[in-house]
mmCIF file of C-alpha atoms in Angstrom:
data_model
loop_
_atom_site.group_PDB
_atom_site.id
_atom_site.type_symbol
_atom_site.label_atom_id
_atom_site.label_comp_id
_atom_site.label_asym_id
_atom_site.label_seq_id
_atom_site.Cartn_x
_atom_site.Cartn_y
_atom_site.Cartn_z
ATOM 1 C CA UNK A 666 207.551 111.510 56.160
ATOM 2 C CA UNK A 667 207.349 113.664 53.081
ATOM 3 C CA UNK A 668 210.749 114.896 51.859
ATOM 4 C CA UNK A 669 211.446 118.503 51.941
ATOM 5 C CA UNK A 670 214.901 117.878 50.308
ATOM 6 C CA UNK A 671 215.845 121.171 48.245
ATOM 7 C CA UNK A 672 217.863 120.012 45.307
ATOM 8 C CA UNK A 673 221.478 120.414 44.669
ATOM 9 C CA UNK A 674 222.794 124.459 44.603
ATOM 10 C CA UNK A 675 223.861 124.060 40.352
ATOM 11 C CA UNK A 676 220.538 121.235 39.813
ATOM 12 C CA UNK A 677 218.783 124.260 37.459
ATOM 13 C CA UNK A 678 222.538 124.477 35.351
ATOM 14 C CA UNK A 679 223.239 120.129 35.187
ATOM 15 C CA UNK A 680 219.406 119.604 34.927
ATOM 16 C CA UNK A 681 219.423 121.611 31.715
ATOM 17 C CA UNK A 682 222.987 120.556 30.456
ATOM 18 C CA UNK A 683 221.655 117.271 30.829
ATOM 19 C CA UNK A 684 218.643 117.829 28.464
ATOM 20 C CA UNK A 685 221.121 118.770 26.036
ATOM 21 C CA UNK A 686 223.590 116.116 25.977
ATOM 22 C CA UNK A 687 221.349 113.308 26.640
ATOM 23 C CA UNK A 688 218.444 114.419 23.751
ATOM 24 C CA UNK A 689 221.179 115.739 22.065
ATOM 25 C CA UNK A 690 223.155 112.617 22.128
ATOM 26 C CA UNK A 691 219.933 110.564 21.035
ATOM 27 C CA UNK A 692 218.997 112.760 18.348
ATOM 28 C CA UNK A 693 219.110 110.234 15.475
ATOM 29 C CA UNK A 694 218.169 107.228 17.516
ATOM 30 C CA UNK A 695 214.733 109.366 18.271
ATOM 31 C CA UNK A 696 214.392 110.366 14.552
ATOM 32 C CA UNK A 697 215.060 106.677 13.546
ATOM 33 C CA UNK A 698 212.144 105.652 15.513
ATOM 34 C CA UNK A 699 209.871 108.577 14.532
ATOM 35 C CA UNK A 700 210.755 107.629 11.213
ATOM 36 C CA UNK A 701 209.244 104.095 11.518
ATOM 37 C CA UNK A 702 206.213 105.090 13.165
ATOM 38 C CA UNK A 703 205.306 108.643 12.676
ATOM 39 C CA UNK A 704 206.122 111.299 10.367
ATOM 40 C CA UNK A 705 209.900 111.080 11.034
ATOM 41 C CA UNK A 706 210.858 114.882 12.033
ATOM 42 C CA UNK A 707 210.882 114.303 15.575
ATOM 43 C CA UNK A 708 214.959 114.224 15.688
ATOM 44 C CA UNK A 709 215.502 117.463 13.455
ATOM 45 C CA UNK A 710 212.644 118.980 15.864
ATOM 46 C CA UNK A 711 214.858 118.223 18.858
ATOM 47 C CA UNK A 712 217.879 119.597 17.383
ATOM 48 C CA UNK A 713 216.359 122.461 16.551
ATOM 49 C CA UNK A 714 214.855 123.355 20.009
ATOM 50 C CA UNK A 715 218.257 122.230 21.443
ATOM 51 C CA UNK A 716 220.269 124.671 19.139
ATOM 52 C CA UNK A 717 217.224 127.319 20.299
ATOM 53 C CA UNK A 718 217.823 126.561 23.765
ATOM 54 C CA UNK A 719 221.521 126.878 23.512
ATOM 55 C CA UNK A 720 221.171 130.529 22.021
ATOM 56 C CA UNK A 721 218.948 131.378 24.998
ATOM 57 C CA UNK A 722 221.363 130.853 27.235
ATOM 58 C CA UNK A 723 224.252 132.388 25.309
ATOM 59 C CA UNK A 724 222.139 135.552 25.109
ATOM 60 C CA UNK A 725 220.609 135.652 28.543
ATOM 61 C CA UNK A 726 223.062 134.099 30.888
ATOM 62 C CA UNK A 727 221.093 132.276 32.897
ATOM 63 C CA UNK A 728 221.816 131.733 36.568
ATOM 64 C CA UNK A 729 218.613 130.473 38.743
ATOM 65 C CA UNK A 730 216.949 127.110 38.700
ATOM 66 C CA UNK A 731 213.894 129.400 36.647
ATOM 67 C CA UNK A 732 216.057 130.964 34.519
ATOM 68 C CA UNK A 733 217.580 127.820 33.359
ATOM 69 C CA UNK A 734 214.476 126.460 32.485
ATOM 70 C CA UNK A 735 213.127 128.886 30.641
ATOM 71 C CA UNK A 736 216.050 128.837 28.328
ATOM 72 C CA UNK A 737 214.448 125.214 27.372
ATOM 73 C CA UNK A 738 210.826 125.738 27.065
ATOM 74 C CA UNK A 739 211.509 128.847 24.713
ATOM 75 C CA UNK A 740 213.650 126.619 22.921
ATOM 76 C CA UNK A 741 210.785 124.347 22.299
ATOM 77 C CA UNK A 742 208.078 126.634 21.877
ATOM 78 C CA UNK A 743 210.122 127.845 18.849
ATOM 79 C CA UNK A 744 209.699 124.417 17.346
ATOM 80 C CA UNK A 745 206.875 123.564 14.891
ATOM 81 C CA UNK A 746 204.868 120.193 14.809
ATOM 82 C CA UNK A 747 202.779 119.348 17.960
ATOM 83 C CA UNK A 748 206.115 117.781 20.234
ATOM 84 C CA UNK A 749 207.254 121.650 20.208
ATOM 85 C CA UNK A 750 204.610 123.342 21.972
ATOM 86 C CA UNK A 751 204.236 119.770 24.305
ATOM 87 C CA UNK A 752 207.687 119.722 25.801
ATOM 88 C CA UNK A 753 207.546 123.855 25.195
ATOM 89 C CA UNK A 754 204.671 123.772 28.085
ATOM 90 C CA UNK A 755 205.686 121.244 29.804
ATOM 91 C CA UNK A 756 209.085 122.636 30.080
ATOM 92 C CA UNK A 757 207.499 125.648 31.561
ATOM 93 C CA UNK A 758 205.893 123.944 34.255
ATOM 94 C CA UNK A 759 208.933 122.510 35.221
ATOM 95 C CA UNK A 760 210.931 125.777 35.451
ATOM 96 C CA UNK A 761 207.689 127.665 37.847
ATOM 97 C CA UNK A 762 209.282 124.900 40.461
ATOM 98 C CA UNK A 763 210.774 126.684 42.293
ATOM 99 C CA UNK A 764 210.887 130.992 43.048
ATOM 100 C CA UNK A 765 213.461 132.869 40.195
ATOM 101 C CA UNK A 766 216.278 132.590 43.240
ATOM 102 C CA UNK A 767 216.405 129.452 44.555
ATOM 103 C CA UNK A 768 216.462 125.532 44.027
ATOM 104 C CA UNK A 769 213.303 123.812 44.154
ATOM 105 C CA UNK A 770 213.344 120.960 46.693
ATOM 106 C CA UNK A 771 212.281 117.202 45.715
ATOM 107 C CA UNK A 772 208.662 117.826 46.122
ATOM 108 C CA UNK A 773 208.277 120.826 44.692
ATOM 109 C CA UNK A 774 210.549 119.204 41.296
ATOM 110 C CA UNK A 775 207.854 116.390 41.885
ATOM 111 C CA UNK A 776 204.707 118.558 41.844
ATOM 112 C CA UNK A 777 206.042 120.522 38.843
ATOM 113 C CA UNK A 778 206.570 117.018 36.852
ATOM 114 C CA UNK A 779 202.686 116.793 37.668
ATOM 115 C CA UNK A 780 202.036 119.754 36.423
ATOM 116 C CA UNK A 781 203.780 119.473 32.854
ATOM 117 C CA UNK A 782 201.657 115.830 32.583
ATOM 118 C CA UNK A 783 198.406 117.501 33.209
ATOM 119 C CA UNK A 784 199.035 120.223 31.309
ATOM 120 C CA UNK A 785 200.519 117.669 27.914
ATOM 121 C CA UNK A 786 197.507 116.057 28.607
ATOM 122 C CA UNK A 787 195.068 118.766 28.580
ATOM 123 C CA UNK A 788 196.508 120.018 24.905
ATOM 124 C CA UNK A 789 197.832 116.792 23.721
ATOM 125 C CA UNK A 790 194.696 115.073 24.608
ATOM 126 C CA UNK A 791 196.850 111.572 25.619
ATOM 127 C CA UNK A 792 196.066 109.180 28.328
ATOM 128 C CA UNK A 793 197.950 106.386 29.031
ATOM 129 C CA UNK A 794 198.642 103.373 26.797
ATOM 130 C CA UNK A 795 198.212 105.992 23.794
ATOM 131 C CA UNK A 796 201.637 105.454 22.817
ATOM 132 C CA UNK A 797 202.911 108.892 23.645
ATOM 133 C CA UNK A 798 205.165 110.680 26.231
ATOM 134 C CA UNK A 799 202.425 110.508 28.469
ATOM 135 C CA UNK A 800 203.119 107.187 28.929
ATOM 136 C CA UNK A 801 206.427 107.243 30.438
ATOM 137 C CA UNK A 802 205.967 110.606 31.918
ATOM 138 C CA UNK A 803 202.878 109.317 34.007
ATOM 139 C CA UNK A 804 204.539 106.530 36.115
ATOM 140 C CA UNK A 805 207.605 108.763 36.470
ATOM 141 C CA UNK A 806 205.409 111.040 38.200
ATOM 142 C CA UNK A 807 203.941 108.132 40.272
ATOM 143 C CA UNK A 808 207.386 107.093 41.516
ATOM 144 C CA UNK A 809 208.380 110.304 42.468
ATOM 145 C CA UNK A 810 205.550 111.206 44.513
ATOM 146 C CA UNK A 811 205.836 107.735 45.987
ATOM 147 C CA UNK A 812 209.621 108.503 46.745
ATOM 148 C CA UNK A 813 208.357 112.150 48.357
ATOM 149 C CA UNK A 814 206.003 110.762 50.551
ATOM 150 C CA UNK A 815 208.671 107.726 51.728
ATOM 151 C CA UNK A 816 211.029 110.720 52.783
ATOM 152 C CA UNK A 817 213.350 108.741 49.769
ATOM 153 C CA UNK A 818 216.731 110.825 48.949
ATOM 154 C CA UNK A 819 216.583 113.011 46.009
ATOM 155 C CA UNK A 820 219.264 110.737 43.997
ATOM 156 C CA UNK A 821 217.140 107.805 45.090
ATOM 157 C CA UNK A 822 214.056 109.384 43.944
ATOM 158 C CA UNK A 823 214.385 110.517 41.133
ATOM 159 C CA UNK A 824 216.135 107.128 39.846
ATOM 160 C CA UNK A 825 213.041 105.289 40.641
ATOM 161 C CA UNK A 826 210.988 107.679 38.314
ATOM 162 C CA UNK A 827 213.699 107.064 35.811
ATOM 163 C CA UNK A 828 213.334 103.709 35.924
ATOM 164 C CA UNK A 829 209.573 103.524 35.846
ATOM 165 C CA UNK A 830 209.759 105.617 32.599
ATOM 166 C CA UNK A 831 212.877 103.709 31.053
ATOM 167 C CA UNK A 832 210.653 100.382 31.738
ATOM 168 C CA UNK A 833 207.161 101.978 30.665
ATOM 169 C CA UNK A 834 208.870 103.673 27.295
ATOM 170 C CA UNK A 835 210.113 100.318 26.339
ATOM 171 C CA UNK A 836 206.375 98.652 26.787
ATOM 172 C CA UNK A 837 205.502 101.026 24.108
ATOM 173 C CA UNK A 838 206.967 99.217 21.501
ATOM 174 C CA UNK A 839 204.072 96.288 22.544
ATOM 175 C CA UNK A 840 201.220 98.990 21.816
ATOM 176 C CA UNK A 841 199.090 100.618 19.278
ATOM 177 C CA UNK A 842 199.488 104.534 18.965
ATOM 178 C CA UNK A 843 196.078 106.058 19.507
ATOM 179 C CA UNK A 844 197.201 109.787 18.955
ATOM 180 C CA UNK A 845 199.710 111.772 17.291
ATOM 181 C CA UNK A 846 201.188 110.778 13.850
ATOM 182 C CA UNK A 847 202.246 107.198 14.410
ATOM 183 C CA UNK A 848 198.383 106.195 15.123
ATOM 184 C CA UNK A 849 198.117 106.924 11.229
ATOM 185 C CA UNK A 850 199.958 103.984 10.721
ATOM 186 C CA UNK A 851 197.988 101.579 13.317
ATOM 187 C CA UNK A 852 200.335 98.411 13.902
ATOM 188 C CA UNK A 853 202.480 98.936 11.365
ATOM 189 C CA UNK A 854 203.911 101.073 14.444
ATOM 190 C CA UNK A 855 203.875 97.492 16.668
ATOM 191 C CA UNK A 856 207.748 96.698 17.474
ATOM 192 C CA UNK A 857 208.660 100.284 17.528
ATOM 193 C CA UNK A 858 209.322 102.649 20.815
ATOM 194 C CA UNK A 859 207.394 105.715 21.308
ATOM 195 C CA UNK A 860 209.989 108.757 20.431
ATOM 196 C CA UNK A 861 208.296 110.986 22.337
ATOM 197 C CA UNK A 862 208.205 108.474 25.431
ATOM 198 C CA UNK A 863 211.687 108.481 25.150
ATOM 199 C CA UNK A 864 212.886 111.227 25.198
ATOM 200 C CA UNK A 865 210.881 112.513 28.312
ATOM 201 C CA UNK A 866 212.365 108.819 30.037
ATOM 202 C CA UNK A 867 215.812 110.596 28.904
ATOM 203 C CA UNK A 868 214.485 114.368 30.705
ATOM 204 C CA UNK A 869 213.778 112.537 33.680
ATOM 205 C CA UNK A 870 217.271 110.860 33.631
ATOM 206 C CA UNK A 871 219.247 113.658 33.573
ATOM 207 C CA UNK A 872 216.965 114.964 36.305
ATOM 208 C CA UNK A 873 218.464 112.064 38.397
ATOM 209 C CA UNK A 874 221.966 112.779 36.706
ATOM 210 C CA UNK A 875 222.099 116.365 37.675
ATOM 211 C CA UNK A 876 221.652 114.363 41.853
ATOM 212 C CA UNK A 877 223.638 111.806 41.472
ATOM 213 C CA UNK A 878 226.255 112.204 38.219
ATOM 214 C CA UNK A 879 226.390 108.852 37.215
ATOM 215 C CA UNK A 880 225.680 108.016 33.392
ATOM 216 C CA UNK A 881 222.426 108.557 31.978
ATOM 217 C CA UNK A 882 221.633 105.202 29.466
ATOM 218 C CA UNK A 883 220.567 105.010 26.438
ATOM 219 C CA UNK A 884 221.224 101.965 25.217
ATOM 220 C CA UNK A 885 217.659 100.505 25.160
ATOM 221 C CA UNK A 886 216.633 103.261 22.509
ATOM 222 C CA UNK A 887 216.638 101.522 19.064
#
């Protein structure tokens, strides 16, 4: 029984608000880790597409589910690097969700998280075990569709994709990066979480937040 659950009325305004507190909140914890196995810019790049993304909305108002994301993705496409134009796109698949006046519902959320993957995978060129966002984002997707098909409650849902990316970000820190800048480094990256995983582990956590309200952690970042 696939669930045609449409999302909370505000889920657009707490989804986004989420983003901000949550990869706002983890800002330096992301950096610390980008700093140890990449180039280390990754936390001033999410500050800056934050601080982007907050102008966007003081300028445009934003009151749809579509209009809320698209205060985020132009936040990130304004960010330099290759994780700006990554989350930028795959931001923007995540906003088409749903039409400009209304709340997607759980499966249409779901098919729009499948969307951003393919499409950070068609630029990004990542598969799995990589060591990149693709490798949290990709069993988060699994989940969810999972959930979907079970008929699963939204809150339910979406905090079994959070906690398939939560667990599969973590594993990262057992792997060898085979893109982006931390595969410069080889093992010297061993021991160290994925930034990029996660963050998007954090996105889809404030996904389930903006369901449920209960606490997003972030504990295990570090």
């Amino acid at each position: 029984m696939t669930s045609n659950e449409t999302l909370p009325d505000d889920f657009g305004r707490a989804f986004i608000r989420g983003v901000h507190e949550h990869l706002g909140g983890a800002a330096d914890a992301l950096g610390d880790l980008d700093r140890r196995a990449g180039d280390g810019d990754f936390g001033a790049n999410v500050r800056t597409a934050l601080k982007l993304a907050a102008e966007n909305i003081e300028a445009d108002h934003p009151a749809t589910y579509r209009q809320w994301g698209t205060t985020m993705y132009m936040g990130w496409l304004g960010v330099g690097g290759t994780s700006g134009p990554l989350f930028g796109m795959f931001f923007r698949d995540l906003a088409k969700a749903a039409d400009d006046e209304a709340e997607p519902t759980l499966a249409q959320f779901a098919e729009a998280l499948g969307a951003g993957q393919a499409t950070i995978q068609k630029y990004g060129e990542a598969t799995v075990g990589d060591k990149t966002m693709v490798d949290s984002l990709d069993p988060a997707v699994t989940a969810l569709r999972t959930a979907v098909e079970a008929g699963t409650p939204a809150g339910e849902a979406l905090a079994a994709a959070e906690k398939a990316a939560v667990e599969a970000a973590r594993t990262t820190a057992e792997t060898t990066a085979r893109r982006g800048r931390a595969s410069y480094v080889g093992d010297l990256a061993k021991g160290v979480i994925d930034p990029g995983a996660a963050a998007m582990a954090l996105v889809i956590g404030a996904a389930r937040a903006a369901v449920d309200g209960a606490e997003v952690g972030a504990d295990w970042i570090g």
